[in-house]
C-alpha cells in the first residue's frame, strides 16, 4: 500500500531567493528571464538546491549571462553531472537585453539575480537593476525595522 502524502509538506518546486541582494542594493527595476539549464540542473533546482548569493548578470556579445550561480550536483544523477558554477545563458528579448545593458553601464548600477523559480514548468530568473546601498543606509533600514517591531509589540500588549 502506498504512503499518503503529508498535507503539510509543500508539493512542487521550491523558490530560491537572494535575500542578500535586497539588503545590499536598492532595486530600481526588475525583469523576468528564462534560464538555459542541462538535465541534472533542472532536478536539483526543482528541489531548491541552489545559491544566488555571489551571482550576478553580465551582457556578453549581445547575450545576457548569469555568472557564479551555484547549483548543487543532483545526487541521484549518473556519471553525467553538471558543472557546479558554470556560466548560464539567460533568455530575453534582444530589446530588453540592450535596454538593461545600457542601464547597467551607468555608474553605481548592477544587474543582480533576485530569485529563481519555476513558472509553467520552465525555470525563470528575476533580475533586478540595483544601486548599491551605503553603510549608513543599511543602519537606517535596520533601525526603522526594529522600531516597527517595537511598536507592534506595544500594540499587542506584550510589553
Coordinates of N, CA, C and O in Angstrom, one line a residue:
X1 N 0.8 -1.2 0.0 CA 0.0 0.0 0.0 C 0.9 1.2 0.0 O 1.9 1.3 0.7
X2 N 0.6 2.2 -0.8 CA 1.4 3.4 -1.0 C 1.1 4.4 0.2 O 0.1 4.4 0.8
X3 N 2.2 5.1 0.5 CA 2.1 6.1 1.6 C 1.3 7.3 1.2 O 1.4 7.7 0.0
X4 N 0.5 7.8 2.1 CA -0.3 9.0 1.8 C 0.7 10.2 1.9 O 1.5 10.3 2.8
X5 N 0.6 11.2 1.0 CA 1.4 12.4 1.1 C 1.1 13.2 2.3 O -0.1 13.3 2.7
X6 N 2.1 13.8 2.9 CA 1.9 14.7 4.0 C 1.2 16.0 3.6 O 1.7 16.7 2.7
X7 N 0.0 16.3 4.1 CA -0.7 17.5 3.6 C 0.0 18.8 4.0 O -0.2 19.9 3.4
X8 N 0.9 18.8 5.1 CA 1.6 20.0 5.5 C 2.8 20.3 4.7 O 3.4 21.4 4.7
X9 N 3.3 19.3 4.0 CA 4.6 19.4 3.2 C 4.2 20.0 1.8 O 3.4 19.4 1.1
X10 N 4.8 21.1 1.4 CA 4.5 21.7 0.1 C 5.0 20.8 -1.0 O 6.1 20.2 -1.0
X11 N 4.1 20.7 -2.1 CA 4.5 19.9 -3.2 C 4.9 20.8 -4.4 O 4.3 21.8 -4.6
X12 N 5.9 20.4 -5.1 CA 6.3 21.2 -6.2 C 7.7 21.8 -6.0 O 8.3 21.7 -5.0
X13 N 8.1 22.6 -7.0 CA 9.4 23.2 -6.9 C 9.5 24.3 -5.9 O 8.5 25.0 -5.5
X14 N 10.7 24.5 -5.4 CA 11.0 25.5 -4.4 C 11.5 26.8 -5.0 O 12.3 26.7 -6.0
X15 N 11.2 27.9 -4.5 CA 11.7 29.2 -5.0 C 13.0 29.5 -4.2 O 13.0 29.4 -3.0
X16 N 14.0 29.9 -4.9 CA 15.3 30.3 -4.3 C 15.4 31.8 -4.4 O 15.4 32.3 -5.5
X17 N 15.5 32.4 -3.2 CA 15.6 33.9 -3.2 C 17.0 34.3 -2.8 O 17.7 33.6 -2.1
X18 N 17.4 35.5 -3.3 CA 18.6 36.1 -2.9 C 18.3 37.2 -1.9 O 18.1 38.4 -2.3
X19 N 18.3 36.9 -0.7 CA 17.9 37.8 0.4 C 19.0 38.9 0.6 O 18.7 40.0 0.9
X20 N 20.2 38.5 0.3 CA 21.3 39.5 0.4 C 21.2 40.6 -0.5 O 21.7 41.8 -0.3
X21 N 20.6 40.4 -1.7 CA 20.5 41.4 -2.8 C 19.7 42.6 -2.3 O 20.0 43.7 -2.5
X22 N 18.6 42.3 -1.7 CA 17.7 43.4 -1.2 C 18.3 44.2 0.0 O 17.9 45.3 0.2
X23 N 19.2 43.5 0.7 CA 19.9 44.2 1.8 C 21.0 45.1 1.3 O 21.2 46.2 1.8
X24 N 21.7 44.7 0.3 CA 22.9 45.4 -0.2 C 22.5 46.4 -1.3 O 23.3 47.3 -1.6
X25 N 21.4 46.3 -2.0 CA 21.0 47.1 -3.1 C 19.6 47.7 -3.0 O 18.7 47.0 -2.5
X26 N 19.4 48.9 -3.5 CA 18.1 49.4 -3.8 C 17.7 49.0 -5.1 O 18.3 49.4 -6.1
X27 N 16.7 48.2 -5.2 CA 16.2 47.6 -6.5 C 15.3 48.7 -7.2 O 14.3 49.0 -6.7
X28 N 15.8 49.1 -8.4 CA 15.1 50.2 -9.1 C 14.1 49.6 -10.1 O 13.0 50.1 -10.3
X29 N 14.4 48.4 -10.7 CA 13.6 47.8 -11.7 C 13.9 46.3 -11.7 O 15.0 45.9 -11.4
X30 N 12.9 45.5 -12.2 CA 13.2 44.1 -12.3 C 12.5 43.5 -13.5 O 11.5 44.1 -14.0
X31 N 13.0 42.4 -14.0 CA 12.5 41.8 -15.2 C 12.7 40.3 -15.0 O 13.5 39.8 -14.3
X32 N 11.8 39.5 -15.7 CA 11.9 38.1 -15.7 C 12.6 37.5 -16.9 O 12.3 38.0 -18.0
X33 N 13.5 36.5 -16.7 CA 14.2 35.9 -17.9 C 14.1 34.4 -17.7 O 14.1 33.9 -16.6
X34 N 14.2 33.8 -18.9 CA 14.3 32.3 -18.9 C 15.7 31.9 -18.6 O 16.7 32.7 -18.7
X35 N 15.9 30.7 -18.2 CA 17.2 30.2 -17.8 C 17.5 28.9 -18.6 O 16.7 28.0 -18.6
X36 N 18.7 28.8 -19.3 CA 19.1 27.6 -20.0 C 19.8 26.7 -19.1 O 20.8 27.1 -18.5
X37 N 19.3 25.5 -18.9 CA 19.9 24.5 -18.0 C 20.1 23.2 -18.7 O 19.5 22.9 -19.7
X38 N 21.0 22.4 -18.1 CA 21.2 21.0 -18.6 C 20.4 20.0 -17.7 O 20.0 20.4 -16.6
X39 N 20.3 18.8 -18.1 CA 19.5 17.8 -17.4 C 19.4 17.8 -15.9 O 18.4 18.0 -15.3
X40 N 20.6 17.5 -15.3 CA 20.6 17.3 -13.8 C 20.4 18.6 -13.1 O 20.0 18.6 -11.9
X41 N 20.7 19.7 -13.7 CA 20.5 21.0 -13.1 C 19.0 21.3 -12.8 O 18.7 21.9 -11.8
X42 N 18.2 20.9 -13.7 CA 16.7 21.1 -13.5 C 16.2 20.4 -12.3 O 15.5 21.0 -11.5
X43 N 16.6 19.1 -12.1 CA 16.1 18.4 -11.0 C 16.6 19.0 -9.7 O 15.9 19.1 -8.7
X44 N 17.9 19.3 -9.7 CA 18.5 19.9 -8.5 C 17.8 21.3 -8.1 O 17.6 21.5 -6.9
X45 N 17.6 22.1 -9.1 CA 16.9 23.4 -8.9 C 15.5 23.2 -8.5 O 15.0 23.9 -7.6
X46 N 14.8 22.1 -9.0 CA 13.5 21.8 -8.6 C 13.4 21.6 -7.1 O 12.4 21.9 -6.4
X47 N 14.4 20.9 -6.5 CA 14.5 20.7 -5.1 C 15.0 21.8 -4.3 O 15.2 21.7 -3.0
X48 N 15.3 22.9 -4.9 CA 15.8 24.1 -4.2 C 17.2 24.1 -3.8 O 17.7 24.8 -2.9
X49 N 18.1 23.3 -4.4 CA 19.5 23.1 -4.1 C 20.3 24.1 -4.9 O 21.1 23.7 -5.7
X50 N 20.1 25.4 -4.7 CA 20.8 26.4 -5.4 C 21.2 27.6 -4.5 O 20.5 27.8 -3.4
X51 N 22.1 28.4 -4.9 CA 22.6 29.5 -4.1 C 22.8 30.7 -5.0 O 23.7 30.6 -5.9
X52 N 22.2 31.8 -4.8 CA 22.3 33.0 -5.6 C 23.2 34.1 -5.0 O 23.3 35.2 -5.5
X53 N 23.8 33.8 -3.8 CA 24.4 34.9 -3.0 C 25.5 35.6 -3.8 O 25.6 36.8 -3.8
X54 N 26.4 34.9 -4.5 CA 27.5 35.5 -5.2 C 27.2 35.8 -6.7 O 28.1 36.2 -7.4
X55 N 26.0 35.5 -7.1 CA 25.7 35.5 -8.6 C 25.5 37.0 -9.0 O 25.1 37.8 -8.3
X56 N 25.8 37.2 -10.3 CA 25.5 38.5 -10.9 C 25.2 38.2 -12.4 O 25.5 37.2 -13.0
X57 N 24.7 39.3 -13.1 CA 24.4 39.1 -14.5 C 25.3 40.0 -15.3 O 25.8 41.1 -14.9
X58 N 25.6 39.6 -16.6 CA 26.6 40.3 -17.4 C 26.1 40.2 -18.8 O 25.5 39.1 -19.2
X59 N 26.3 41.2 -19.6 CA 25.9 41.2 -21.1 C 27.2 41.0 -21.8 O 28.2 41.8 -21.8
X60 N 27.3 39.8 -22.6 CA 28.4 39.5 -23.4 C 28.0 39.2 -24.8 O 27.1 38.3 -25.0
X61 N 28.5 39.9 -25.8 CA 28.2 39.7 -27.2 C 26.7 39.7 -27.4 O 26.1 38.8 -28.1
X62 N 26.0 40.7 -26.9 CA 24.6 40.9 -27.1 C 23.7 39.8 -26.5 O 22.6 39.6 -26.9
X63 N 24.3 39.0 -25.5 CA 23.5 38.0 -24.8 C 23.7 38.2 -23.3 O 24.7 38.6 -22.9
X64 N 22.7 37.9 -22.6 CA 22.7 38.0 -21.1 C 23.1 36.7 -20.5 O 22.6 35.7 -20.8
X65 N 24.1 36.8 -19.5 CA 24.6 35.6 -18.9 C 24.5 35.7 -17.4 O 24.6 36.8 -16.8
X66 N 24.2 34.6 -16.7 CA 24.2 34.5 -15.2 C 25.5 33.9 -14.8 O 25.8 32.8 -15.1
X67 N 26.3 34.7 -14.0 CA 27.7 34.3 -13.7 C 27.7 33.9 -12.2 O 27.0 34.5 -11.4
X68 N 28.4 32.8 -11.8 CA 28.6 32.4 -10.5 C 27.4 31.9 -9.8 O 27.3 32.0 -8.5
X69 N 26.4 31.4 -10.5 CA 25.2 30.8 -9.9 C 25.5 29.4 -9.6 O 25.9 28.6 -10.4
X70 N 25.3 29.1 -8.3 CA 25.7 27.8 -7.7 C 24.5 26.8 -7.7 O 23.6 27.1 -6.9
X71 N 24.6 25.8 -8.4 CA 23.5 24.7 -8.4 C 24.2 23.4 -7.9 O 25.1 23.0 -8.6
X72 N 23.9 22.9 -6.8 CA 24.5 21.7 -6.3 C 24.2 20.5 -7.3 O 23.2 20.4 -7.9
X73 N 25.2 19.6 -7.4 CA 25.0 18.4 -8.2 C 23.9 17.6 -7.7 O 23.7 17.4 -6.5
X74 N 23.1 17.0 -8.6 CA 22.0 16.1 -8.2 C 22.5 14.8 -7.8 O 23.2 14.1 -8.6
X75 N 22.3 14.3 -6.6 CA 22.9 13.1 -6.0 C 22.5 11.9 -6.7 O 23.2 10.9 -6.8
X76 N 21.3 11.8 -7.4 CA 20.8 10.6 -8.0 C 21.1 10.5 -9.5 O 20.7 9.6 -10.2
X77 N 21.8 11.6 -10.0 CA 22.2 11.6 -11.4 C 23.3 10.6 -11.6 O 24.1 10.3 -10.7
X78 N 23.5 10.1 -12.8 CA 24.5 9.2 -13.2 C 25.9 9.9 -13.4 O 26.1 11.0 -12.8
X79 N 26.7 9.4 -14.2 CA 28.0 10.0 -14.4 C 28.0 11.4 -15.0 O 28.9 12.2 -14.9
X80 N 26.9 11.7 -15.7 CA 26.8 13.0 -16.4 C 26.3 14.1 -15.5 O 25.2 14.6 -15.6
X81 N 27.2 14.5 -14.6 CA 26.9 15.6 -13.7 C 27.2 16.9 -14.3 O 28.1 17.0 -15.2
X82 N 26.5 18.0 -13.9 CA 26.8 19.3 -14.4 C 27.9 20.0 -13.7 O 28.2 19.6 -12.5
X83 N 28.5 21.0 -14.3 CA 29.5 21.8 -13.6 C 28.8 22.7 -12.6 O 27.8 23.4 -13.0
X84 N 29.2 22.8 -11.4 CA 28.5 23.5 -10.3 C 28.3 25.0 -10.5 O 27.3 25.5 -10.3
X85 N 29.4 25.7 -10.9 CA 29.3 27.2 -11.0 C 29.6 27.6 -12.5 O 30.3 28.6 -12.7
X86 N 29.0 27.0 -13.4 CA 29.3 27.4 -14.8 C 28.4 28.6 -15.2 O 27.4 28.9 -14.5
X87 N 28.8 29.3 -16.2 CA 28.0 30.5 -16.7 C 26.8 29.9 -17.4 O 26.9 29.0 -18.2
X88 N 25.6 30.5 -17.1 CA 24.4 30.1 -17.7 C 23.7 31.2 -18.5 O 23.7 32.3 -18.0
X89 N 23.3 30.9 -19.6 CA 22.7 31.8 -20.5 C 21.2 32.2 -20.1 O 20.5 31.3 -19.7
X90 N 20.9 33.4 -20.2 CA 19.5 33.9 -19.9 C 18.8 34.2 -21.2 O 19.4 34.7 -22.1
X91 N 17.5 33.9 -21.2 CA 16.7 34.1 -22.4 C 15.8 35.3 -22.2 O 14.9 35.4 -21.4
X92 N 16.1 36.3 -23.0 CA 15.4 37.6 -23.0 C 15.3 38.1 -24.4 O 16.1 37.7 -25.3
X93 N 14.3 39.0 -24.7 CA 14.2 39.6 -26.0 C 15.4 40.6 -26.2 O 16.0 41.1 -25.2
X94 N 15.9 40.7 -27.4 CA 17.0 41.5 -27.8 C 16.9 42.9 -27.3 O 17.8 43.5 -26.7
X95 N 15.7 43.5 -27.4 CA 15.5 44.9 -27.0 C 15.6 45.0 -25.5 O 16.2 46.0 -25.0
X96 N 15.1 44.0 -24.7 CA 15.3 44.1 -23.3 C 16.8 44.0 -22.9 O 17.2 44.7 -22.0
X97 N 17.5 43.1 -23.5 CA 18.9 43.0 -23.2 C 19.7 44.3 -23.4 O 20.4 44.7 -22.6
X98 N 19.4 44.9 -24.6 CA 20.1 46.2 -24.9 C 19.7 47.3 -23.9 O 20.5 48.1 -23.5
X99 N 18.4 47.3 -23.5 CA 18.0 48.3 -22.5 C 18.7 48.1 -21.2 O 19.2 49.1 -20.6
X100 N 18.7 46.9 -20.7 CA 19.3 46.7 -19.4 C 20.8 46.8 -19.4 O 21.4 47.2 -18.4
X101 N 21.4 46.5 -20.6 CA 22.9 46.6 -20.7 C 23.2 48.1 -20.6 O 24.2 48.5 -20.0
X102 N 22.4 48.9 -21.3 CA 22.7 50.4 -21.3 C 22.5 50.9 -19.8 O 23.3 51.7 -19.4
X103 N 21.4 50.5 -19.2 CA 21.2 51.0 -17.8 C 22.3 50.5 -16.8 O 22.7 51.3 -15.9
X104 N 22.8 49.3 -17.0 CA 23.8 48.7 -16.1 C 25.1 49.4 -16.3 O 26.0 49.3 -15.4
X105 N 25.4 50.1 -17.4 CA 26.6 50.8 -17.6 C 26.7 52.1 -16.8 O 27.8 52.7 -16.7
X106 N 25.6 52.6 -16.3 CA 25.6 53.8 -15.5 C 26.4 53.5 -14.2 O 26.4 52.4 -13.7
X107 N 26.9 54.6 -13.7 CA 27.8 54.4 -12.5 C 26.9 54.0 -11.3 O 25.9 54.6 -11.0
X108 N 27.4 53.0 -10.6 CA 26.7 52.5 -9.4 C 25.6 51.5 -9.6 O 25.0 51.1 -8.7
X109 N 25.2 51.2 -10.9 CA 24.1 50.2 -11.1 C 24.7 48.9 -11.5 O 25.7 48.7 -12.1
X110 N 24.0 47.8 -11.1 CA 24.4 46.4 -11.4 C 23.1 45.6 -11.6 O 22.0 45.9 -11.2
X111 N 23.3 44.5 -12.4 CA 22.3 43.6 -12.7 C 22.4 42.4 -11.7 O 23.4 41.7 -11.8
X112 N 21.5 42.2 -10.8 CA 21.6 41.2 -9.8 C 20.4 40.3 -9.9 O 19.2 40.7 -10.0
X113 N 20.6 38.9 -9.8 CA 19.5 38.0 -9.8 C 18.9 38.0 -8.4 O 19.5 37.9 -7.4
X114 N 17.6 38.2 -8.4 CA 16.8 38.3 -7.1 C 16.2 37.0 -6.7 O 16.1 36.7 -5.5
X115 N 15.7 36.2 -7.6 CA 15.1 34.9 -7.3 C 15.1 34.0 -8.5 O 15.2 34.4 -9.7
X116 N 15.1 32.7 -8.2 CA 15.0 31.6 -9.3 C 13.8 30.8 -8.9 O 13.6 30.4 -7.7
X117 N 12.9 30.5 -9.9 CA 11.7 29.8 -9.6 C 11.2 29.1 -10.9 O 11.7 29.4 -12.0
X118 N 10.2 28.3 -10.8 CA 9.6 27.6 -11.9 C 8.2 28.3 -12.2 O 7.5 28.5 -11.3
X119 N 8.0 28.5 -13.5 CA 6.7 29.1 -13.9 C 6.2 28.4 -15.1 O 7.0 28.3 -16.1
X120 N 5.1 27.7 -15.0 CA 4.6 26.9 -16.1 C 5.6 25.8 -16.6 O 5.8 25.6 -17.8
X121 N 6.3 25.3 -15.6 CA 7.2 24.2 -16.0 C 8.6 24.7 -16.5 O 9.4 23.8 -16.9
X122 N 8.8 25.9 -16.5 CA 10.1 26.5 -17.0 C 10.8 27.2 -15.9 O 10.2 28.0 -15.1
X123 N 12.1 27.1 -15.9 CA 13.0 27.8 -14.9 C 13.1 29.3 -15.3 O 13.4 29.6 -16.5
X124 N 12.8 30.2 -14.4 CA 12.8 31.6 -14.6 C 13.7 32.3 -13.5 O 13.8 31.8 -12.4
X125 N 14.3 33.4 -13.9 CA 15.2 34.2 -13.0 C 14.6 35.6 -13.0 O 14.3 36.2 -14.0
X126 N 14.4 36.1 -11.8 CA 14.0 37.5 -11.6 C 15.3 38.3 -11.5 O 16.1 38.1 -10.6
X127 N 15.6 39.3 -12.4 CA 16.8 40.1 -12.4 C 16.4 41.5 -12.0 O 15.4 42.1 -12.6
X128 N 17.2 42.0 -11.1 CA 16.9 43.4 -10.7 C 18.0 44.3 -11.0 O 19.2 44.0 -11.0
X129 N 17.7 45.6 -11.4 CA 18.6 46.6 -11.6 C 18.8 47.4 -10.3 O 17.8 48.0 -9.8
X130 N 19.9 47.2 -9.7 CA 20.1 47.8 -8.3 C 21.2 48.8 -8.2 O 22.2 48.7 -8.9
X131 N 21.1 49.7 -7.3 CA 22.1 50.6 -6.9 C 22.6 50.3 -5.5 O 21.8 50.1 -4.6
X132 N 23.9 50.2 -5.4 CA 24.4 49.8 -4.1 C 24.1 50.7 -3.0 O 24.1 51.9 -3.1
X133 N 23.8 50.2 -1.8 CA 23.5 51.0 -0.6 C 24.8 51.3 0.1 O 25.7 50.5 0.2
X134 N 24.8 52.5 0.7 CA 25.9 52.9 1.6 C 25.7 52.2 3.0 O 24.5 51.8 3.3
X135 N 26.7 52.2 3.8 CA 26.6 51.6 5.1 C 25.6 52.2 6.0 O 24.8 51.6 6.7
X136 N 25.5 53.6 5.9 CA 24.5 54.3 6.8 C 23.1 54.0 6.3 O 22.2 54.0 7.1
X137 N 22.9 53.7 5.0 CA 21.5 53.4 4.6 C 21.1 52.1 5.2 O 19.9 51.9 5.6
X138 N 22.0 51.1 5.3 CA 21.7 49.8 5.9 C 21.3 50.0 7.4 O 20.4 49.4 7.9
X139 N 22.1 50.9 8.1 CA 21.8 51.1 9.5 C 20.5 51.7 9.7 O 19.7 51.4 10.7
X140 N 20.1 52.7 8.9 CA 18.8 53.3 9.0 C 17.7 52.3 8.7 O 16.7 52.4 9.4
X141 N 17.9 51.5 7.8 CA 16.9 50.4 7.5 C 16.7 49.5 8.6 O 15.6 49.2 9.0
X142 N 17.8 49.1 9.3 CA 17.7 48.2 10.4 C 17.0 48.9 11.6 O 16.1 48.3 12.3
X143 N 17.3 50.2 11.8 CA 16.7 50.9 12.9 C 15.2 51.1 12.7 O 14.4 50.9 13.6
X144 N 14.8 51.4 11.5 CA 13.4 51.5 11.2 C 12.7 50.2 11.4 O 11.5 50.2 11.9
X145 N 13.3 49.1 11.0 CA 12.7 47.8 11.1 C 12.5 47.4 12.6 O 11.4 46.9 13.0
X146 N 13.5 47.7 13.4 CA 13.4 47.5 14.9 C 12.3 48.3 15.5 O 11.6 47.9 16.4
X147 N 12.2 49.6 15.1 CA 11.2 50.5 15.6 C 9.8 50.0 15.3 O 8.9 50.0 16.1
X148 N 9.6 49.5 14.1 CA 8.3 48.9 13.7 C 8.0 47.7 14.5 O 6.8 47.5 15.0
X149 N 9.0 46.8 14.8 CA 8.8 45.6 15.6 C 8.4 46.0 17.1 O 7.5 45.4 17.7
X150 N 9.1 47.0 17.6 CA 8.8 47.5 18.9 C 7.3 48.1 19.0 O 6.6 47.8 20.0
X151 N 6.9 48.8 18.0 CA 5.5 49.4 18.0 C 4.5 48.2 17.9 O 3.5 48.3 18.6
X152 N 4.8 47.2 17.2 CA 3.9 46.0 17.0 C 3.8 45.3 18.4 O 2.7 44.9 18.8
X153 N 4.9 45.2 19.1 CA 4.9 44.5 20.4 C 4.0 45.3 21.4 O 3.3 44.8 22.2
X154 N 4.2 46.7 21.4 CA 3.4 47.5 22.3 C 1.9 47.4 22.0 O 1.1 47.3 22.9
X155 N 1.6 47.4 20.7 CA 0.2 47.3 20.3 C -0.4 46.0 20.7 O -1.6 45.9 21.0
X156 N 0.4 44.9 20.6 CA -0.1 43.6 21.0 C -0.2 43.4 22.5 O -0.7 42.4 23.0
X157 N 0.4 44.4 23.3 CA 0.3 44.3 24.7 C 1.3 43.4 25.4 O 1.1 42.9 26.5
X158 N 2.4 43.1 24.7 CA 3.4 42.2 25.2 C 4.5 42.9 26.0 O 5.3 42.2 26.6
X159 N 4.5 44.2 26.1 CA 5.5 44.9 26.9 C 4.9 45.6 28.1 O 3.8 45.9 28.2

